[in-house]
Coordinates of C-alpha atoms in Angstrom, one line a residue:
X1 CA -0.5 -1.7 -5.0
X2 CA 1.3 -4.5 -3.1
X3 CA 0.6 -7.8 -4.7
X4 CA 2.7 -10.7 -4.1
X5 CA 5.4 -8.9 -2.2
X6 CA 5.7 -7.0 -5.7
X7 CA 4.8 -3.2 -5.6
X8 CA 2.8 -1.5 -8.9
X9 CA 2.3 1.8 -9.9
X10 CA -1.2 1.4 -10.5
X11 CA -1.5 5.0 -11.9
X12 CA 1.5 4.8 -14.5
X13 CA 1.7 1.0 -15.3
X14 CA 5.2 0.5 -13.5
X15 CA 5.8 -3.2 -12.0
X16 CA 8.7 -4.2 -9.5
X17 CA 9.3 -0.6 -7.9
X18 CA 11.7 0.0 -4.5
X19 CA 11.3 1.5 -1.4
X20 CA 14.3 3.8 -0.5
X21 CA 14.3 5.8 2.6
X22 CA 14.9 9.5 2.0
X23 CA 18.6 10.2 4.0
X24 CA 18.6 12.0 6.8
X25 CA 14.5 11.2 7.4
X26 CA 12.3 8.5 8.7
X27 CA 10.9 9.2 5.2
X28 CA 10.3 6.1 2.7
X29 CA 9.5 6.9 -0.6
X30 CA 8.7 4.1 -3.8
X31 CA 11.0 5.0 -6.4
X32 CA 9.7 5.7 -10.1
X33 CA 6.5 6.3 -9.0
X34 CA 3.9 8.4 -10.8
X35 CA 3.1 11.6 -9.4
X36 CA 0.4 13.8 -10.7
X37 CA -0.6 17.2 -9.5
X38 CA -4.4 18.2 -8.4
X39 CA -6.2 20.8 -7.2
X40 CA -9.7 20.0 -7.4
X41 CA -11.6 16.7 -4.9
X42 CA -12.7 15.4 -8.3
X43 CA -9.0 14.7 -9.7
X44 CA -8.4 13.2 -6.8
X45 CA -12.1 10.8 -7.2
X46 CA -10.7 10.8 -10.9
X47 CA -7.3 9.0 -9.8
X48 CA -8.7 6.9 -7.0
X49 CA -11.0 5.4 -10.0
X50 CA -8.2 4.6 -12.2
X51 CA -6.4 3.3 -9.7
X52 CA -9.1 0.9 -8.7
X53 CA -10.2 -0.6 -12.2
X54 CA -5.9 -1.3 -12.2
X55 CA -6.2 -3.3 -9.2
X56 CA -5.4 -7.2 -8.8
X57 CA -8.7 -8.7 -8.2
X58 CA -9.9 -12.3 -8.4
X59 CA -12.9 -14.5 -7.9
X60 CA -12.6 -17.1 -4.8
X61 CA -15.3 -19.0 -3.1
X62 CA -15.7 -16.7 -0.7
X63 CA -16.1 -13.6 -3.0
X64 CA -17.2 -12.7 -6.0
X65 CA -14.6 -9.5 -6.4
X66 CA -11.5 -10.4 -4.4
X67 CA -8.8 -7.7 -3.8
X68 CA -5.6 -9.8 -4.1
X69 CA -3.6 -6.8 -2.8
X70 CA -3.2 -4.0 -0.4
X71 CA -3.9 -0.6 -2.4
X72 CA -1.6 2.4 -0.7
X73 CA -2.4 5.7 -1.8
X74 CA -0.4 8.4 -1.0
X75 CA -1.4 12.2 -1.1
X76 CA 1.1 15.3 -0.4
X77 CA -1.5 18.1 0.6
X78 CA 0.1 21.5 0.5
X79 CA -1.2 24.9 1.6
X80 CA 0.0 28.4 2.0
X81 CA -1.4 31.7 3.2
X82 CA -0.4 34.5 0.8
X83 CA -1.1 37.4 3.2
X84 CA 1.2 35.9 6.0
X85 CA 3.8 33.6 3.5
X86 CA 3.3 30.9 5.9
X87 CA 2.7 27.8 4.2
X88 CA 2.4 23.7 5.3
X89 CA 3.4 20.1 3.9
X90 CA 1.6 16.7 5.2
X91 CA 1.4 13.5 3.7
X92 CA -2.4 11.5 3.7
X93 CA -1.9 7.7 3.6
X94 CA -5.2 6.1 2.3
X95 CA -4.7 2.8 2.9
X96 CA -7.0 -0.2 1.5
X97 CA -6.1 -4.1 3.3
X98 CA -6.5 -7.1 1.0
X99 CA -8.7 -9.6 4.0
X100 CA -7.1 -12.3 5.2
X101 CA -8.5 -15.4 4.5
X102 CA -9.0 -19.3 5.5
X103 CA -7.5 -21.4 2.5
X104 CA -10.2 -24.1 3.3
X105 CA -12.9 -21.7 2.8
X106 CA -12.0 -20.2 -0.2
X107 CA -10.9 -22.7 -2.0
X108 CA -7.9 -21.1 -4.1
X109 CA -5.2 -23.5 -5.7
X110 CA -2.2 -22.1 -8.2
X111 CA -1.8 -18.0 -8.4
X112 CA -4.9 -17.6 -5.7
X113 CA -2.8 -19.6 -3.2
X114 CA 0.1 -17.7 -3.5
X115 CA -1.7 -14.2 -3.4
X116 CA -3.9 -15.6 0.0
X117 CA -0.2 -16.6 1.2
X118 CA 1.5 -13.6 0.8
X119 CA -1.7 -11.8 2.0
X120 CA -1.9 -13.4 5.0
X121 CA 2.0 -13.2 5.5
X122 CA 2.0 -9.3 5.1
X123 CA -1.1 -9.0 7.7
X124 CA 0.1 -11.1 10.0
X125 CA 3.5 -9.1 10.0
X126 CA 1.8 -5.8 9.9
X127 CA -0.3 -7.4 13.2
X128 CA 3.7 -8.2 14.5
X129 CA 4.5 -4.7 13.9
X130 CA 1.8 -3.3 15.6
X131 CA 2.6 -5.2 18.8
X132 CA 5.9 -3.9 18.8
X133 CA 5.2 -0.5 18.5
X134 CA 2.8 -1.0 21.2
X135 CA 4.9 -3.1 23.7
X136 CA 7.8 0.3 23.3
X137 CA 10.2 -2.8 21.7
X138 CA 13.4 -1.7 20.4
X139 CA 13.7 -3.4 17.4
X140 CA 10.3 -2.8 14.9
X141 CA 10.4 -5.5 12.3
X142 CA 9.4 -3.2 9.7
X143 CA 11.3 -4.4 6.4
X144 CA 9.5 -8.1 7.3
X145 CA 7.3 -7.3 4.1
X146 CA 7.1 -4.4 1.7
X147 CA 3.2 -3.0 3.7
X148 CA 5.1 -2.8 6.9
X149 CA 8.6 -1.4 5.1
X150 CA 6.0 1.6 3.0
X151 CA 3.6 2.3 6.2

């Protein structure tokens, strides 16, 4: 979870974890992070559950149930064929946006206000990011927030 520029582990409790990028790769990684091995869609259900009731939420006008972060979860699927030895790696990125919203509308003061700012900051980057990767830029502002800097 990314809440507040903060990222959680909402699978094994840890608060204030780091991106690091892998050397040698274009792969980022969150340090400490609680891995678990599956091999069955219901682990996986079981996990996404957990993950879920661990979540920031919040009441605002707007909403009842208010994600007040982005949920990223990350999946390394693995395969192999054991007559030919040949076997395969990918990552799956599930990826689950806190909405932007109008402060006016929803009517957040205190915590709320800084969750709907730092929301609205990491979409609006993510929207800057996007636009550069589209326009062939040179520079991508990816480290602008930690959703850009993970994705």
């Amino acid at each position: 979870e990314i809440y507040n520029e903060t990222i959680r582990d909402l699978l094994g409790g840890g608060d204030k974890l780091e991106i690091k990028m892998v050397r040698g790769t274009d792969e980022t990684v969150v340090q400490d992070l609680t891995e678990i091995a599956v091999s069955e869609a219901t682990q996986v259900l079981a996990l996404l559950e957990k993950a879920g009731e661990n979540r920031s939420v919040a009441r605002t006008d707007m909403n009842e149930r208010s994600s007040r972060s982005h949920s990223v979860f990350r999946m390394r699927i693995s395969g192999s064929n054991p007559i030919t030895g040949d076997s395969c790696q990918a990552w799956l990125n599930l990826v689950d946006l806190a909405g932007s919203e109008r402060l006016a509308k929803s009517g957040v003061t205190g915590d709320r206000l800084k969750e709907t700012q730092s929301i609205n900051t990491s979409l609006s980057n993510l929207g800057t990011v996007i636009t550069a990767l589209s326009n062939n830029e040179k520079h991508i502002p990816y480290r602008n927030s930690k959703l850009t800097y993970l994705l």
